[in-house]
CSV table of N, CA and C in Angstrom, one decimal:
chain,number,residue,atom,x,y,z
A,3,MET,N,-15.8,-27.2,-109.3
A,3,MET,CA,-14.6,-26.1,-109.3
A,3,MET,C,-15.3,-24.8,-108.5
A,4,VAL,N,-13.9,-24.4,-107.5
A,4,VAL,CA,-14.1,-23.6,-106.4
A,4,VAL,C,-14.1,-22.3,-107.1
A,5,GLU,N,-14.9,-21.4,-106.7
A,5,GLU,CA,-15.6,-19.7,-107.2
A,5,GLU,C,-14.5,-19.1,-106.2
A,6,TRP,N,-13.5,-18.3,-106.7
A,6,TRP,CA,-12.9,-17.6,-105.8
A,6,TRP,C,-13.4,-15.9,-106.4
A,7,THR,N,-13.4,-15.1,-105.2
A,7,THR,CA,-13.8,-14.0,-105.4
A,7,THR,C,-12.3,-13.0,-105.8
A,8,GLU,N,-12.7,-11.8,-106.3
A,8,GLU,CA,-11.5,-11.2,-106.6
A,8,GLU,C,-10.4,-10.6,-105.4
A,9,PHE,N,-11.0,-10.4,-104.2
A,9,PHE,CA,-10.1,-10.4,-103.0
A,9,PHE,C,-9.5,-11.3,-102.7
A,10,GLU,N,-10.2,-12.5,-102.6
A,10,GLU,CA,-9.4,-13.7,-102.3
A,10,GLU,C,-8.4,-14.1,-103.3
A,11,ARG,N,-8.5,-14.2,-104.7
A,11,ARG,CA,-7.6,-14.2,-105.7
A,11,ARG,C,-6.2,-13.4,-105.4
A,12,THR,N,-6.5,-12.2,-105.1
A,12,THR,CA,-5.6,-11.0,-105.1
A,12,THR,C,-4.7,-11.4,-103.6
A,13,THR,N,-5.5,-11.5,-102.7
A,13,THR,CA,-5.1,-11.6,-101.3
A,13,THR,C,-3.9,-13.0,-101.2
A,14,ILE,N,-4.5,-13.8,-102.2
A,14,ILE,CA,-3.4,-15.0,-102.0
A,14,ILE,C,-2.4,-15.2,-102.8
A,15,GLN,N,-2.7,-14.5,-104.0
A,15,GLN,CA,-1.3,-14.1,-105.1
A,15,GLN,C,-0.6,-13.2,-104.3
A,16,ASP,N,-0.9,-12.1,-103.5
A,16,ASP,CA,0.0,-11.0,-102.9
A,16,ASP,C,0.9,-11.7,-101.9
A,17,ILE,N,0.3,-12.8,-101.1
A,17,ILE,CA,0.6,-13.4,-99.9
A,17,ILE,C,1.9,-14.5,-100.3
A,18,PHE,N,1.4,-15.2,-101.5
A,18,PHE,CA,2.5,-15.9,-101.9
A,18,PHE,C,3.7,-15.1,-102.9
A,19,SER,N,3.4,-14.1,-103.2
A,19,SER,CA,4.3,-13.4,-103.8
A,19,SER,C,5.3,-12.8,-102.7
A,20,LYS,N,5.3,-12.6,-101.8
A,20,LYS,CA,5.9,-11.9,-100.6
A,20,LYS,C,6.6,-13.0,-99.9
A,21,MET,N,6.0,-14.4,-100.0
A,21,MET,CA,6.7,-15.4,-99.6
A,21,MET,C,8.1,-15.6,-99.5
A,22,ASN,N,8.9,-16.0,-98.6
A,22,ASN,CA,10.4,-16.6,-98.8
A,22,ASN,C,10.0,-18.2,-98.4
A,23,TYR,N,9.9,-18.8,-99.6
A,23,TYR,CA,9.8,-20.5,-99.5
A,23,TYR,C,10.6,-21.1,-98.8
A,24,ASP,N,12.0,-20.5,-99.0
A,24,ASP,CA,13.1,-21.3,-98.0
A,24,ASP,C,12.6,-21.4,-96.4
A,25,VAL,N,12.4,-20.2,-96.2
A,25,VAL,CA,12.1,-20.1,-94.7
A,25,VAL,C,10.9,-20.4,-94.5
A,26,VAL,N,9.6,-20.2,-94.9
A,26,VAL,CA,8.2,-20.4,-94.6
A,26,VAL,C,8.1,-22.2,-94.9
A,27,GLY,N,8.7,-22.9,-96.0
A,27,GLY,CA,8.4,-23.7,-96.0
A,27,GLY,C,9.3,-24.8,-95.1
A,28,GLN,N,10.6,-24.6,-94.5
A,28,GLN,CA,11.1,-25.1,-93.4
A,28,GLN,C,10.5,-25.0,-92.3
A,29,GLN,N,10.3,-23.6,-91.9
A,29,GLN,CA,9.7,-23.8,-90.8
A,29,GLN,C,8.6,-24.0,-90.6
A,30,SER,N,7.4,-24.4,-91.3
A,30,SER,CA,6.2,-25.1,-91.3
A,30,SER,C,6.2,-26.6,-91.2
A,31,LEU,N,7.0,-27.1,-92.1
A,31,LEU,CA,7.1,-28.7,-92.1
A,31,LEU,C,7.8,-29.0,-90.9
A,32,ALA,N,8.8,-28.1,-90.5
A,32,ALA,CA,9.5,-28.4,-88.8
A,32,ALA,C,8.7,-28.3,-88.0
A,33,ARG,N,8.1,-27.3,-87.7
A,33,ARG,CA,6.9,-27.2,-86.9
A,33,ARG,C,5.8,-28.2,-86.9
A,34,CYS,N,5.4,-29.0,-87.8
A,34,CYS,CA,4.4,-29.9,-88.0
A,34,CYS,C,5.2,-31.2,-87.4
A,35,LEU,N,6.5,-31.4,-87.7
A,35,LEU,CA,7.2,-32.9,-87.2
A,35,LEU,C,7.7,-32.5,-85.7
A,36,VAL,N,7.6,-31.3,-85.2
A,36,VAL,CA,7.8,-31.0,-83.9
A,36,VAL,C,6.7,-31.1,-82.9
A,37,VAL,N,5.7,-30.4,-83.5
A,37,VAL,CA,4.4,-30.2,-82.8
A,37,VAL,C,3.6,-31.6,-82.8
A,38,TYR,N,3.6,-32.1,-83.8
A,38,TYR,CA,3.1,-33.9,-84.2
A,38,TYR,C,4.1,-34.5,-84.4
A,39,PRO,N,4.6,-35.1,-83.7
A,39,PRO,CA,5.9,-36.2,-83.6
A,39,PRO,C,5.3,-37.2,-84.6
A,40,TRP,N,4.0,-37.8,-84.5
A,40,TRP,CA,3.5,-39.0,-85.3
A,40,TRP,C,3.9,-38.6,-86.9
A,41,THR,N,3.6,-37.5,-87.5
A,41,THR,CA,4.0,-37.0,-88.6
A,41,THR,C,5.5,-37.5,-89.4
A,42,GLN,N,6.4,-37.6,-88.4
A,42,GLN,CA,7.5,-37.7,-88.5
A,42,GLN,C,7.7,-39.4,-89.4
A,43,ARG,N,6.7,-40.0,-89.2
A,43,ARG,CA,6.8,-41.8,-89.5
A,43,ARG,C,6.9,-41.3,-91.2
A,44,TYR,N,6.5,-40.4,-92.2
A,44,TYR,CA,6.5,-40.3,-93.4
A,44,TYR,C,8.2,-39.9,-93.8
A,45,PHE,N,8.9,-39.6,-93.1
A,45,PHE,CA,10.2,-39.1,-93.2
A,45,PHE,C,11.3,-39.7,-92.6
A,46,GLY,N,11.4,-41.1,-92.7
A,46,GLY,CA,12.3,-41.9,-91.7
A,46,GLY,C,13.5,-42.0,-92.3
A,47,ASN,N,13.5,-41.4,-93.8
A,47,ASN,CA,14.7,-41.3,-94.6
A,47,ASN,C,15.7,-40.0,-94.3
A,48,PHE,N,15.0,-39.2,-93.5
A,48,PHE,CA,15.5,-37.9,-93.4
A,48,PHE,C,16.6,-37.5,-92.3
A,49,GLY,N,16.9,-38.8,-91.8
A,49,GLY,CA,18.4,-38.7,-90.6
A,49,GLY,C,17.6,-38.5,-89.3
A,50,ASN,N,18.1,-37.5,-88.6
A,50,ASN,CA,18.1,-37.2,-87.0
A,50,ASN,C,16.9,-36.1,-87.3
A,51,LEU,N,15.5,-36.8,-86.4
A,51,LEU,CA,14.4,-35.6,-86.1
A,51,LEU,C,14.3,-36.4,-84.8
A,52,TYR,N,15.3,-36.4,-83.9
A,52,TYR,CA,15.1,-36.7,-82.3
A,52,TYR,C,14.6,-35.9,-81.4
A,53,ASN,N,15.3,-34.5,-82.2
A,53,ASN,CA,14.3,-33.4,-81.2
A,53,ASN,C,14.2,-32.0,-82.0
A,54,ALA,N,13.7,-31.1,-81.4
A,54,ALA,CA,13.3,-30.0,-82.0
A,54,ALA,C,14.4,-29.3,-82.8
A,55,ALA,N,15.7,-29.0,-82.1
A,55,ALA,CA,16.6,-28.5,-82.8
A,55,ALA,C,17.2,-29.4,-84.1
A,56,ALA,N,17.4,-30.7,-83.8
A,56,ALA,CA,17.5,-31.5,-85.0
A,56,ALA,C,16.7,-31.3,-86.0
A,57,ILE,N,15.5,-31.2,-85.9
A,57,ILE,CA,14.6,-31.1,-87.0
A,57,ILE,C,14.7,-29.9,-87.8
A,58,MET,N,14.8,-29.1,-87.0
A,58,MET,CA,15.1,-27.3,-87.5
A,58,MET,C,16.1,-27.3,-88.2
A,59,GLY,N,17.3,-28.0,-87.6
A,59,GLY,CA,18.4,-28.0,-88.6
A,59,GLY,C,18.7,-28.7,-89.5
A,60,ASN,N,17.8,-29.7,-89.8
A,60,ASN,CA,17.9,-30.8,-90.9
A,60,ASN,C,17.6,-30.1,-91.9
A,61,PRO,N,18.9,-30.4,-93.1
A,61,PRO,CA,18.7,-29.7,-94.2
A,61,PRO,C,17.8,-30.5,-95.3
A,62,MET,N,17.3,-32.0,-94.9
A,62,MET,CA,16.3,-32.8,-95.9
A,62,MET,C,14.7,-32.1,-95.5
A,63,VAL,N,14.7,-31.8,-94.2
A,63,VAL,CA,13.2,-31.2,-93.8
A,63,VAL,C,13.0,-29.8,-94.5
A,64,ALA,N,14.2,-28.9,-94.6
A,64,ALA,CA,14.4,-27.5,-95.1
A,64,ALA,C,13.9,-27.7,-96.5
A,65,ALA,N,14.7,-28.7,-97.3
A,65,ALA,CA,14.5,-28.8,-98.6
A,65,ALA,C,13.0,-29.4,-99.3
A,66,HIS,N,12.5,-30.3,-98.1
A,66,HIS,CA,11.5,-30.8,-98.4
A,66,HIS,C,10.0,-29.6,-98.1
A,67,GLY,N,10.3,-28.8,-97.3
A,67,GLY,CA,9.6,-27.8,-97.1
A,67,GLY,C,9.5,-26.5,-97.9
A,68,ARG,N,10.4,-26.7,-98.7
A,68,ARG,CA,10.3,-25.9,-100.0
A,68,ARG,C,9.8,-26.2,-100.9
A,69,VAL,N,9.6,-27.6,-101.0
A,69,VAL,CA,9.0,-28.6,-102.1
A,69,VAL,C,7.5,-28.3,-102.1
A,70,VAL,N,7.2,-28.5,-100.7
A,70,VAL,CA,5.7,-28.3,-100.2
A,70,VAL,C,5.0,-26.9,-100.5
A,71,LEU,N,5.8,-25.8,-100.1
A,71,LEU,CA,5.5,-24.5,-100.8
A,71,LEU,C,5.3,-24.5,-102.1
A,72,HIS,N,6.4,-24.6,-103.0
A,72,HIS,CA,6.1,-24.7,-104.6
A,72,HIS,C,4.8,-25.6,-104.9
A,73,GLY,N,4.4,-26.6,-104.0
A,73,GLY,CA,3.2,-27.1,-104.4
A,73,GLY,C,2.1,-26.7,-104.2
A,74,LEU,N,2.0,-25.8,-103.1
A,74,LEU,CA,1.1,-25.1,-103.1
A,74,LEU,C,1.2,-24.0,-103.9
A,75,ASP,N,2.2,-23.2,-104.4
A,75,ASP,CA,2.3,-22.4,-105.5
A,75,ASP,C,1.7,-22.7,-106.6
A,76,LYS,N,1.6,-24.1,-106.9
A,76,LYS,CA,1.0,-24.5,-108.3
A,76,LYS,C,-0.4,-24.4,-108.0
A,77,ALA,N,-1.1,-24.3,-106.6
A,77,ALA,CA,-2.5,-24.1,-106.7
A,77,ALA,C,-2.8,-23.0,-107.0
A,78,VAL,N,-1.8,-21.8,-106.3
A,78,VAL,CA,-2.0,-20.4,-106.7
A,78,VAL,C,-2.1,-20.3,-108.3
A,79,LYS,N,-1.2,-20.8,-109.0
A,79,LYS,CA,-1.2,-20.4,-110.5
A,79,LYS,C,-2.4,-21.3,-111.0
A,80,ASN,N,-2.8,-22.2,-110.6
A,80,ASN,CA,-3.7,-22.9,-111.4
A,80,ASN,C,-5.3,-22.7,-110.3
A,81,MET,N,-5.7,-21.8,-109.9
A,81,MET,CA,-6.6,-21.7,-108.9
A,81,MET,C,-8.0,-22.2,-109.6
A,82,ASP,N,-8.3,-22.0,-110.8
A,82,ASP,CA,-9.4,-22.1,-111.4
A,82,ASP,C,-9.4,-23.9,-111.8
A,83,ASN,N,-8.1,-24.4,-111.6
A,83,ASN,CA,-8.6,-25.9,-111.9
A,83,ASN,C,-7.3,-26.6,-111.0
A,84,ILE,N,-7.7,-26.7,-109.8
A,84,ILE,CA,-6.6,-27.0,-108.8
A,84,ILE,C,-6.8,-28.8,-108.7
A,85,LYS,N,-7.8,-29.3,-109.1
A,85,LYS,CA,-8.0,-30.5,-109.1
A,85,LYS,C,-7.0,-31.4,-110.1
A,86,ALA,N,-7.4,-30.9,-111.3
A,86,ALA,CA,-6.2,-31.3,-112.3
A,86,ALA,C,-4.7,-31.0,-112.2
A,87,ALA,N,-4.7,-29.8,-111.3
A,87,ALA,CA,-3.2,-29.2,-111.3
A,87,ALA,C,-2.4,-30.3,-109.9
A,88,TYR,N,-3.5,-30.8,-108.9
A,88,TYR,CA,-2.7,-31.6,-108.4
A,88,TYR,C,-3.3,-33.1,-108.6
A,89,ALA,N,-3.6,-33.6,-109.7
A,89,ALA,CA,-3.9,-35.0,-110.0
A,89,ALA,C,-2.7,-35.8,-109.7
A,90,GLU,N,-1.5,-35.7,-110.2
A,90,GLU,CA,-0.6,-36.7,-110.0
A,90,GLU,C,0.2,-36.7,-108.6
A,91,LEU,N,0.2,-35.7,-107.9
A,91,LEU,CA,0.5,-35.3,-106.4
A,91,LEU,C,-0.6,-36.1,-105.6
A,92,SER,N,-1.8,-35.8,-105.8
A,92,SER,CA,-2.7,-36.9,-105.0
A,92,SER,C,-2.5,-38.2,-104.9
A,93,VAL,N,-2.4,-38.9,-106.4
A,93,VAL,CA,-2.0,-40.1,-106.5
A,93,VAL,C,-0.7,-40.7,-105.8
A,94,LEU,N,0.3,-39.9,-106.0
A,94,LEU,CA,1.4,-40.2,-105.2
A,94,LEU,C,1.1,-40.2,-103.8
A,95,HIS,N,0.7,-39.2,-103.1
A,95,HIS,CA,0.6,-39.1,-101.7
A,95,HIS,C,-0.5,-40.1,-101.2
A,96,SER,N,-1.5,-40.6,-101.7
A,96,SER,CA,-2.5,-41.3,-101.6
A,96,SER,C,-2.3,-42.9,-101.8
A,97,GLU,N,-1.8,-43.1,-103.1
A,97,GLU,CA,-1.7,-44.7,-103.5
A,97,GLU,C,-0.3,-45.3,-103.2
A,98,LYS,N,0.9,-44.4,-103.1
A,98,LYS,CA,2.2,-44.8,-103.1
A,98,LYS,C,2.8,-44.6,-101.5
A,99,LEU,N,2.3,-43.4,-101.1
A,99,LEU,CA,2.9,-43.2,-100.0
A,99,LEU,C,2.2,-43.3,-98.5
A,100,HIS,N,0.7,-43.3,-99.1
A,100,HIS,CA,-0.1,-43.4,-98.2
A,100,HIS,C,-0.3,-42.7,-97.0
A,101,VAL,N,0.0,-41.3,-97.2
A,101,VAL,CA,-0.2,-40.6,-96.3
A,101,VAL,C,-1.6,-40.1,-95.9
A,102,ASP,N,-1.8,-40.2,-94.5
A,102,ASP,CA,-3.0,-40.1,-93.8
A,102,ASP,C,-3.6,-38.5,-94.0
A,103,PRO,N,-4.8,-38.4,-94.6
A,103,PRO,CA,-5.1,-36.9,-94.9
A,103,PRO,C,-5.0,-36.0,-93.9
A,104,ASP,N,-5.1,-36.4,-92.7
A,104,ASP,CA,-5.5,-35.4,-91.5
A,104,ASP,C,-4.0,-34.8,-91.1
A,105,ASN,N,-3.1,-35.4,-91.7
A,105,ASN,CA,-1.5,-35.0,-91.7
A,105,ASN,C,-1.3,-33.3,-92.8
A,106,PHE,N,-2.2,-33.4,-93.5
A,106,PHE,CA,-2.3,-32.2,-94.2
A,106,PHE,C,-2.9,-30.9,-93.7
A,107,ARG,N,-4.2,-31.4,-92.9
A,107,ARG,CA,-4.4,-30.2,-92.1
A,107,ARG,C,-3.7,-29.9,-91.2
A,108,LEU,N,-2.9,-30.8,-90.6
A,108,LEU,CA,-1.9,-30.3,-89.5
A,108,LEU,C,-0.9,-29.3,-90.1
A,109,LEU,N,-0.4,-29.8,-91.4
A,109,LEU,CA,0.6,-29.1,-91.5
A,109,LEU,C,-0.1,-27.7,-92.2
A,110,GLY,N,-1.2,-27.7,-92.7
A,110,GLY,CA,-1.7,-26.4,-93.1
A,110,GLY,C,-2.0,-25.5,-91.5
A,111,ASP,N,-2.3,-26.0,-90.8
A,111,ASP,CA,-2.0,-25.2,-89.6
A,111,ASP,C,-0.9,-24.6,-89.1
A,112,CYS,N,0.2,-25.5,-89.3
A,112,CYS,CA,1.5,-24.8,-89.0
A,112,CYS,C,1.8,-23.9,-90.1
A,113,LEU,N,1.5,-24.1,-91.3
A,113,LEU,CA,1.7,-22.9,-92.3
A,113,LEU,C,1.0,-21.8,-92.0
A,114,THR,N,0.1,-21.7,-91.1
A,114,THR,CA,-1.0,-20.7,-90.9
A,114,THR,C,0.0,-19.8,-89.9
A,115,VAL,N,0.6,-20.6,-88.8
A,115,VAL,CA,1.1,-19.8,-87.9
A,115,VAL,C,2.4,-19.4,-88.5
A,116,VAL,N,3.2,-19.9,-89.1
A,116,VAL,CA,4.4,-19.5,-89.6
A,116,VAL,C,3.9,-18.1,-90.6
A,117,VAL,N,2.9,-17.9,-91.5
A,117,VAL,CA,2.5,-17.0,-92.3
A,117,VAL,C,2.2,-15.9,-91.3
A,118,ALA,N,1.2,-16.3,-90.4
A,118,ALA,CA,1.1,-15.2,-89.5
A,118,ALA,C,2.3,-14.6,-89.0
A,119,ALA,N,3.2,-15.2,-88.8
A,119,ALA,CA,4.4,-14.6,-87.8
A,119,ALA,C,5.2,-13.7,-88.8
A,120,GLN,N,5.3,-14.2,-90.5
A,120,GLN,CA,5.7,-13.6,-91.2
A,120,GLN,C,5.0,-12.5,-91.7
A,121,LEU,N,3.9,-12.3,-91.7
A,121,LEU,CA,3.2,-11.0,-92.0
A,121,LEU,C,2.9,-10.1,-90.9
A,122,GLY,N,3.2,-10.6,-89.7
A,122,GLY,CA,2.7,-9.8,-88.4
A,122,GLY,C,1.1,-8.9,-88.5
A,123,ALA,N,1.0,-7.8,-88.4
A,123,ALA,CA,0.0,-6.9,-88.4
A,123,ALA,C,-0.8,-6.9,-89.5
A,124,ALA,N,-0.4,-7.2,-90.7
A,124,ALA,CA,-0.9,-7.6,-92.1
A,124,ALA,C,-1.8,-9.0,-91.8
A,125,PHE,N,-1.3,-9.8,-90.9
A,125,PHE,CA,-2.3,-11.2,-91.1
A,125,PHE,C,-3.7,-11.0,-90.4
A,126,THR,N,-4.3,-10.4,-91.0
A,126,THR,CA,-5.6,-10.0,-90.2
A,126,THR,C,-6.7,-11.2,-90.2
A,127,PRO,N,-7.6,-11.2,-89.4
A,127,PRO,CA,-8.5,-12.4,-89.6
A,127,PRO,C,-9.2,-12.7,-90.8
A,128,GLU,N,-9.4,-11.5,-91.6
A,128,GLU,CA,-9.9,-11.4,-93.1
A,128,GLU,C,-9.0,-12.1,-93.9
A,129,VAL,N,-7.4,-11.9,-94.0
A,129,VAL,CA,-6.4,-12.2,-94.7
A,129,VAL,C,-6.7,-13.7,-94.3
A,130,GLN,N,-6.7,-14.3,-93.0
A,130,GLN,CA,-6.6,-15.6,-92.9
A,130,GLN,C,-7.6,-16.5,-93.1
A,131,ALA,N,-8.8,-15.9,-93.3
A,131,ALA,CA,-10.0,-16.6,-93.5
A,131,ALA,C,-10.0,-16.9,-95.1
A,132,ASN,N,-9.7,-15.9,-95.7
A,132,ASN,CA,-9.7,-15.8,-97.5
A,132,ASN,C,-8.4,-16.0,-98.0
A,133,ALA,N,-7.3,-16.0,-97.4
A,133,ALA,CA,-6.3,-16.6,-98.3
A,133,ALA,C,-5.1,-17.6,-97.8
A,134,ILE,N,-5.5,-17.8,-96.5
A,134,ILE,CA,-5.0,-19.2,-96.2
A,134,ILE,C,-5.8,-20.3,-95.7
A,135,SER,N,-6.9,-20.2,-94.9
A,135,SER,CA,-7.7,-21.3,-94.4
A,135,SER,C,-8.4,-21.6,-95.7
A,136,ARG,N,-9.3,-21.0,-96.7
A,136,ARG,CA,-10.1,-21.5,-97.4
A,136,ARG,C,-9.2,-22.2,-98.4
A,137,PRO,N,-8.3,-21.7,-99.2
A,137,PRO,CA,-7.1,-22.5,-99.9
A,137,PRO,C,-6.6,-24.1,-99.6
A,138,ILE,N,-6.3,-23.6,-98.1
A,138,ILE,CA,-6.0,-24.9,-97.8
A,138,ILE,C,-6.9,-26.0,-97.5
A,139,ARG,N,-8.1,-25.4,-97.1
A,139,ARG,CA,-9.3,-26.2,-97.0
A,139,ARG,C,-9.8,-27.2,-98.4
A,140,THR,N,-9.7,-26.0,-99.2
A,140,THR,CA,-10.3,-26.3,-100.7
A,140,THR,C,-9.3,-27.6,-101.0
A,141,TYR,N,-8.0,-27.3,-101.2
A,141,TYR,CA,-7.1,-28.3,-101.3
A,141,TYR,C,-7.2,-29.7,-100.9
A,142,PHE,N,-7.3,-29.8,-99.4
A,142,PHE,CA,-7.3,-31.2,-98.5
A,142,PHE,C,-8.7,-31.5,-98.8
A,143,THR,N,-9.9,-31.0,-99.0
A,143,THR,CA,-11.1,-31.5,-99.4
A,143,THR,C,-11.2,-32.4,-100.7
A,144,ARG,N,-10.5,-31.4,-101.9
A,144,ARG,CA,-10.2,-31.9,-103.0
A,144,ARG,C,-9.6,-33.1,-103.0
A,145,TRP,N,-8.3,-33.2,-102.4
A,145,TRP,CA,-7.2,-34.2,-102.2
A,145,TRP,C,-8.2,-35.5,-101.6
A,146,LEU,N,-9.1,-35.2,-100.6
A,146,LEU,CA,-9.8,-36.4,-99.8
A,146,LEU,C,-10.8,-37.2,-100.4
A,147,ILE,N,-11.5,-36.1,-101.6
A,147,ILE,CA,-12.4,-36.7,-102.3
A,147,ILE,C,-11.3,-37.5,-103.4
A,148,ARG,N,-10.7,-37.2,-103.9
A,148,ARG,CA,-10.1,-37.7,-104.9
A,148,ARG,C,-9.6,-39.5,-104.4
A,149,THR,N,-9.0,-39.3,-103.3
A,149,THR,CA,-8.6,-40.4,-102.7
A,149,THR,C,-9.6,-41.4,-102.1
A,150,ASN,N,-10.9,-41.0,-102.2
A,150,ASN,CA,-12.0,-41.5,-101.5
A,150,ASN,C,-12.0,-41.8,-100.4
A,151,LEU,N,-11.0,-41.1,-99.4
A,151,LEU,CA,-11.0,-41.4,-97.8
A,151,LEU,C,-11.7,-40.4,-97.2
A,152,TYR,N,-12.3,-39.3,-98.0
A,152,TYR,CA,-13.4,-38.3,-97.1
A,152,TYR,C,-14.4,-39.0,-96.5
A,153,ASP,N,-15.0,-40.2,-96.8
A,153,ASP,CA,-16.2,-40.7,-96.0
A,153,ASP,C,-15.5,-41.6,-95.3
A,154,LEU,N,-14.6,-41.8,-95.5
A,154,LEU,CA,-14.0,-43.0,-94.4
A,154,LEU,C,-13.4,-42.3,-93.2
A,155,THR,N,-12.8,-41.1,-93.6
A,155,THR,CA,-12.3,-40.1,-92.4
A,155,THR,C,-13.5,-39.7,-91.7
A,156,ARG,N,-14.7,-39.3,-92.1
A,156,ARG,CA,-16.0,-38.9,-91.8
A,156,ARG,C,-16.4,-40.1,-90.9
A,157,THR,N,-16.5,-41.3,-91.2
A,157,THR,CA,-17.1,-42.3,-90.6
A,157,THR,C,-16.2,-42.4,-89.2
A,158,ILE,N,-14.9,-42.5,-89.4
A,158,ILE,CA,-13.8,-43.0,-88.3
A,158,ILE,C,-14.2,-42.0,-87.4
A,159,SER,N,-14.0,-40.7,-87.6
A,159,SER,CA,-14.4,-39.6,-86.7
A,159,SER,C,-15.5,-39.6,-85.8
A,160,TYR,N,-16.6,-40.1,-86.7
A,160,TYR,CA,-18.0,-40.2,-86.1
A,160,TYR,C,-17.8,-41.4,-85.2
A,161,ASP,N,-17.0,-42.3,-85.5
A,161,ASP,CA,-17.6,-43.5,-84.6
A,161,ASP,C,-16.3,-43.1,-83.2
A,162,LEU,N,-15.4,-42.6,-83.5
A,162,LEU,CA,-14.5,-42.1,-82.4
A,162,LEU,C,-15.5,-41.2,-81.3
A,163,ALA,N,-16.2,-40.6,-81.8
A,163,ALA,CA,-16.9,-39.5,-81.2
A,163,ALA,C,-17.9,-40.1,-80.3
A,164,ARG,N,-18.4,-40.9,-80.9
A,164,ARG,CA,-19.8,-41.7,-80.3
A,164,ARG,C,-19.4,-42.4,-79.2
A,165,PRO,N,-20.6,-42.4,-78.1
A,165,PRO,CA,-20.3,-42.7,-76.8
A,165,PRO,C,-20.4,-44.4,-76.9
A,166,HIS,N,-19.6,-45.1,-76.7
A,166,HIS,CA,-19.9,-46.8,-76.6
A,166,HIS,C,-20.5,-47.5,-75.3
């Protein structure tokens, strides 16, 4: 179980209470699909994803971005038991959809950029470290461990970094 400080809890809840899920969700997912085009392979049924304008204007991207944000909101509401809160979603993404876990980190980076733009000067390094980066890392680590891909991912990363 993750131990959250009162500052972390308050900051996370404050950010999510101010977040416009329609805007932040759409912009985060769209940014991920544009910046990391290989992530588009999971969204083949979304129609036109041929360029940035098409992705930004795609209603299915907007709808799924909202779903993703509400998924993160579930973690905010279940901070003391994130693992149980995400059990079903973890199975879906790992066993049915076979989503590469690194894509969640990429989406988390895109979410951080969008939230920073939304919050402006209020998005201090302390807020980023405690309210965005740590919860995202916590969720993804739990997800990786749940799917037994954590060790595999570490092994592959080590093998790729090692000189041959």
